[in-house]
Amino acid sequence: MAGTSEVSIKSRTVGTTEAAGYSSRQRDFLADLAAGLRPGQVAEDEETRTVYSADQGPLPEVRHLPLAVAWAESVEDVQHIVRSCAAYGIPIVARGAGTGVSGGAHATEGCIMVSLEHMNRILDLNPDDETAVVEPGVINAELNAAAAAHGLMYAPDPASYKMSTIGGNVATNAGGLRCAKYGVTRDSVLALDVVMADGSLMHTGHQTFKGVAGYDLTALLVGSEGTLAIVVGVTVRLKYLPREVHTIAAFYPDFRSAASGVLAVGKARVQPAIMELLDNGTLVQLDELNGGDLRKRGKSLLLIQTDGFGAAAEADVVREVLSAGGATVTTEASEEAEMLVELRRNSRGVEVDDEFRVGEDIAVPRSRLVDFVAELEAMAARFQVRLKVVAHAGDGNLHPTFWMDRADPATDADALLRLNAALDESIRVGLEMGGTITGEHGVGQYKLRWLGLEQAEPVRELQRRIKELFDPAGILNPGKAI
């Protein structure tokens, strides 16, 4: 039922070979699939299928293994794979680095997992036009390194930028720390090359910064999580690499005061490139992992970065505003500034979501940040769960994590009920404040349970009709996104 969450205690793995062996039709399919690819591009062994069967999102109660994993190395490979799947009615799940956290790249029953990680070439980088054309497996950080040689950058920078792929960023419309100033992935994508559900190749968009001919199919495909087509090429707009960057660290006695500092900076009409909030629980964890002393300096950190030729002047305004609001404001040396930003990028920690720890991705209007933070703290106390929060405060996107310590089976059952109740309550309250169930991670498989709370049925039905138009047989990443 929409809005009811249930995090399973155990995940049971089911694979076709383990259950009953491949059917003759599946064997025929796999033979035809392999015939159009090089030896070694298709793997059927259980270990490989298990590794590629899921992303970093919470696992469903039943974890399916794909029939096989196929590594595409060219557009023609993707077309062959899709045509083979279409002929046999085999579902297709495309994946990049598997860094998603909403289950958008989890295997579905009887599917083929198509990895695009080997399609990793930068096809063109034009410093005069300030554009680049890349294959979907290009790593975000590698594109940035190539652009930096020309004084340019690719602005979207998810925390996983050192390992996540541009194709995966496009699939989820990924955000990142620089969203406050530069927007999300969709704001930097000019054109796409995609393989449709029948194996045909389609180009959408334009090479120019401006272009309004026809419907914006590029914007529709960005964030569609592989349910409408498979991205095989991306034309992106590049931005100027800032000549000057200033980082301001403002420590506060509590998280709500730090959230108020975000609004104060906005009222000063300064546009930081990065504006990140870390609560006390996050500072404690970072200190434990890195041997630091952040928690001795305050119980919440507002980390702001200004960039460009006006960075120094903007930073002066920010320091003045935050100091007036009661913050302890520091002027960080460049080494510590880099350290603080990197710590924020890694503030999710080494843990992954499971039945006792669930990280969320809720966005609310920035004017409601303080209210929502207060509600999160209250519900954590009410449901007796632990809480830590980091946020892309510049655009109101919060990542609260609720978790419980494992104890014993009897205690754990009650803990899970309270954890799920807190999780549902956070979604409900966020929506009541005009928010959304996902700001940048995507709906995937895990958040489908809440989609009906945000979107009315006529809107969802229209999306299902669009899906049917693009993918009549329903073979592209079924059971995800909508």
mmCIF file of N, CA and C in Angstrom, residues 1-6 58 60 101-104 106 108 224-225 227 360 424 427 431 437-438 441-455 457 460 463-464 477-482:
data_model
loop_
_atom_site.group_PDB
_atom_site.id
_atom_site.type_symbol
_atom_site.label_atom_id
_atom_site.label_comp_id
_atom_site.label_asym_id
_atom_site.label_seq_id
_atom_site.Cartn_x
_atom_site.Cartn_y
_atom_site.Cartn_z
ATOM 1 N N MET A 1 0.856 -1.190 0.000
ATOM 2 C CA MET A 1 0.000 0.000 0.000
ATOM 3 C C MET A 1 0.880 1.224 0.000
ATOM 4 N N ALA A 2 0.509 2.235 -0.757
ATOM 5 C CA ALA A 2 1.316 3.441 -0.867
ATOM 6 C C ALA A 2 1.539 4.045 0.497
ATOM 7 N N GLY A 3 2.810 4.387 0.759
ATOM 8 C CA GLY A 3 3.135 5.062 2.002
ATOM 9 C C GLY A 3 3.505 4.131 3.133
ATOM 10 N N THR A 4 3.378 2.819 2.943
ATOM 11 C CA THR A 4 3.709 1.878 3.993
ATOM 12 C C THR A 4 5.046 1.249 3.702
ATOM 13 N N SER A 5 6.015 1.457 4.591
ATOM 14 C CA SER A 5 7.343 0.901 4.359
ATOM 15 C C SER A 5 7.553 -0.311 5.234
ATOM 16 N N GLU A 6 8.338 -1.226 4.730
ATOM 17 C CA GLU A 6 8.705 -2.390 5.513
ATOM 18 C C GLU A 6 10.094 -2.812 5.096
ATOM 19 N N PRO A 58 18.957 -0.301 -0.545
ATOM 20 C CA PRO A 58 18.453 -1.386 0.308
ATOM 21 C C PRO A 58 17.947 -2.546 -0.545
ATOM 22 N N PRO A 60 15.698 -5.754 -1.630
ATOM 23 C CA PRO A 60 14.339 -6.234 -1.397
ATOM 24 C C PRO A 60 14.373 -7.566 -0.662
ATOM 25 N N VAL A 101 21.731 4.459 -4.786
ATOM 26 C CA VAL A 101 21.310 4.028 -3.445
ATOM 27 C C VAL A 101 19.800 3.839 -3.335
ATOM 28 N N SER A 102 19.101 3.743 -4.473
ATOM 29 C CA SER A 102 17.655 3.560 -4.428
ATOM 30 C C SER A 102 17.194 2.266 -5.101
ATOM 31 N N GLY A 103 18.124 1.418 -5.460
ATOM 32 C CA GLY A 103 17.743 0.153 -6.079
ATOM 33 C C GLY A 103 17.374 0.264 -7.543
ATOM 34 N N GLY A 104 17.742 1.361 -8.193
ATOM 35 C CA GLY A 104 17.426 1.529 -9.599
ATOM 36 C C GLY A 104 18.159 0.552 -10.496
ATOM 37 N N HIS A 106 18.990 -2.632 -9.341
ATOM 38 C CA HIS A 106 18.787 -3.991 -8.847
ATOM 39 C C HIS A 106 18.277 -4.870 -9.991
ATOM 40 N N THR A 108 16.032 -7.555 -11.833
ATOM 41 C CA THR A 108 14.658 -8.034 -11.736
ATOM 42 C C THR A 108 14.610 -9.459 -12.264
ATOM 43 N N SER A 224 15.176 9.299 -16.037
ATOM 44 C CA SER A 224 14.186 8.244 -16.290
ATOM 45 C C SER A 224 14.670 6.867 -15.841
ATOM 46 N N GLU A 225 15.862 6.789 -15.297
ATOM 47 C CA GLU A 225 16.382 5.586 -14.630
ATOM 48 C C GLU A 225 16.394 4.352 -15.529
ATOM 49 N N THR A 227 14.349 3.397 -17.788
ATOM 50 C CA THR A 227 13.044 2.793 -18.063
ATOM 51 C C THR A 227 12.498 3.158 -19.437
ATOM 52 N N GLU A 360 17.995 8.675 3.818
ATOM 53 C CA GLU A 360 16.945 9.223 2.961
ATOM 54 C C GLU A 360 17.464 10.404 2.133
ATOM 55 N N ASP A 424 8.663 6.515 7.656
ATOM 56 C CA ASP A 424 7.399 6.932 7.047
ATOM 57 C C ASP A 424 7.002 8.339 7.490
ATOM 58 N N ILE A 427 8.934 11.058 5.657
ATOM 59 C CA ILE A 427 8.415 11.269 4.305
ATOM 60 C C ILE A 427 7.129 12.076 4.354
ATOM 61 N N LEU A 431 6.610 15.886 2.770
ATOM 62 C CA LEU A 431 5.627 16.173 1.731
ATOM 63 C C LEU A 431 4.645 17.251 2.182
ATOM 64 N N ILE A 437 9.995 13.211 -2.231
ATOM 65 C CA ILE A 437 10.564 11.999 -1.634
ATOM 66 C C ILE A 437 11.992 11.741 -2.091
ATOM 67 N N THR A 438 12.437 12.405 -3.157
ATOM 68 C CA THR A 438 13.816 12.238 -3.598
ATOM 69 C C THR A 438 14.291 13.490 -4.308
ATOM 70 N N HIS A 441 18.568 11.148 -5.699
ATOM 71 C CA HIS A 441 18.938 9.736 -5.791
ATOM 72 C C HIS A 441 18.039 8.924 -6.703
ATOM 73 N N GLY A 442 16.869 9.444 -7.034
ATOM 74 C CA GLY A 442 15.936 8.709 -7.861
ATOM 75 C C GLY A 442 14.979 7.857 -7.045
ATOM 76 N N VAL A 443 13.906 7.433 -7.687
ATOM 77 C CA VAL A 443 12.896 6.590 -7.035
ATOM 78 C C VAL A 443 13.374 5.151 -6.975
ATOM 79 N N GLY A 444 13.955 4.683 -8.091
ATOM 80 C CA GLY A 444 14.444 3.319 -8.143
ATOM 81 C C GLY A 444 13.360 2.320 -7.831
ATOM 82 N N GLN A 445 13.732 1.332 -7.046
ATOM 83 C CA GLN A 445 12.789 0.304 -6.595
ATOM 84 C C GLN A 445 12.324 0.594 -5.173
ATOM 85 N N TYR A 446 13.235 1.130 -4.374
ATOM 86 C CA TYR A 446 12.966 1.277 -2.945
ATOM 87 C C TYR A 446 11.896 2.316 -2.638
ATOM 88 N N LYS A 447 11.852 3.420 -3.393
ATOM 89 C CA LYS A 447 10.959 4.521 -3.036
ATOM 90 C C LYS A 447 9.622 4.492 -3.763
ATOM 91 N N LEU A 448 9.373 3.433 -4.527
ATOM 92 C CA LEU A 448 8.068 3.315 -5.184
ATOM 93 C C LEU A 448 6.936 3.320 -4.167
ATOM 94 N N ARG A 449 7.209 2.813 -2.977
ATOM 95 C CA ARG A 449 6.187 2.722 -1.931
ATOM 96 C C ARG A 449 5.620 4.091 -1.556
ATOM 97 N N TRP A 450 6.400 5.154 -1.784
ATOM 98 C CA TRP A 450 5.962 6.493 -1.385
ATOM 99 C C TRP A 450 5.549 7.373 -2.557
ATOM 100 N N LEU A 451 5.766 6.909 -3.771
ATOM 101 C CA LEU A 451 5.525 7.775 -4.924
ATOM 102 C C LEU A 451 4.068 8.225 -5.005
ATOM 103 N N GLY A 452 3.146 7.344 -4.659
ATOM 104 C CA GLY A 452 1.729 7.690 -4.696
ATOM 105 C C GLY A 452 1.347 8.785 -3.718
ATOM 106 N N LEU A 453 2.150 8.985 -2.678
ATOM 107 C CA LEU A 453 1.880 10.059 -1.726
ATOM 108 C C LEU A 453 2.215 11.422 -2.320
ATOM 109 N N GLU A 454 3.161 11.442 -3.262
ATOM 110 C CA GLU A 454 3.597 12.708 -3.852
ATOM 111 C C GLU A 454 2.873 13.025 -5.153
ATOM 112 N N GLN A 455 2.635 12.011 -5.946
ATOM 113 C CA GLN A 455 2.057 12.246 -7.267
ATOM 114 C C GLN A 455 0.656 11.651 -7.360
ATOM 115 N N GLU A 457 -2.780 10.112 -8.991
ATOM 116 C CA GLU A 457 -2.919 9.008 -9.931
ATOM 117 C C GLU A 457 -2.961 9.453 -11.390
ATOM 118 N N ARG A 460 0.587 9.802 -12.469
ATOM 119 C CA ARG A 460 1.268 8.519 -12.570
ATOM 120 C C ARG A 460 0.794 7.742 -13.804
ATOM 121 N N GLN A 463 2.493 9.004 -16.851
ATOM 122 C CA GLN A 463 3.856 8.482 -16.917
ATOM 123 C C GLN A 463 3.871 7.036 -17.403
ATOM 124 N N ARG A 464 2.904 6.245 -16.954
ATOM 125 C CA ARG A 464 2.830 4.861 -17.424
ATOM 126 C C ARG A 464 2.551 4.799 -18.925
ATOM 127 N N ASN A 477 14.188 -2.018 -17.641
ATOM 128 C CA ASN A 477 14.224 -1.794 -16.187
ATOM 129 C C ASN A 477 12.829 -1.814 -15.569
ATOM 130 N N PRO A 478 12.098 -2.905 -15.738
ATOM 131 C CA PRO A 478 10.724 -2.961 -15.208
ATOM 132 C C PRO A 478 10.697 -2.868 -13.682
ATOM 133 N N GLY A 479 9.616 -2.284 -13.165
ATOM 134 C CA GLY A 479 9.428 -2.189 -11.727
ATOM 135 C C GLY A 479 10.235 -1.105 -11.056
ATOM 136 N N LYS A 480 10.717 -0.142 -11.833
ATOM 137 C CA LYS A 480 11.517 0.943 -11.272
ATOM 138 C C LYS A 480 10.927 2.306 -11.658
ATOM 139 N N ALA A 481 11.210 3.303 -10.870
ATOM 140 C CA ALA A 481 11.001 4.736 -11.188
ATOM 141 C C ALA A 481 9.553 5.200 -11.165
ATOM 142 N N ILE A 482 8.617 4.495 -11.788
ATOM 143 C CA ILE A 482 7.231 4.958 -11.847
ATOM 144 C C ILE A 482 6.262 3.890 -11.322
#
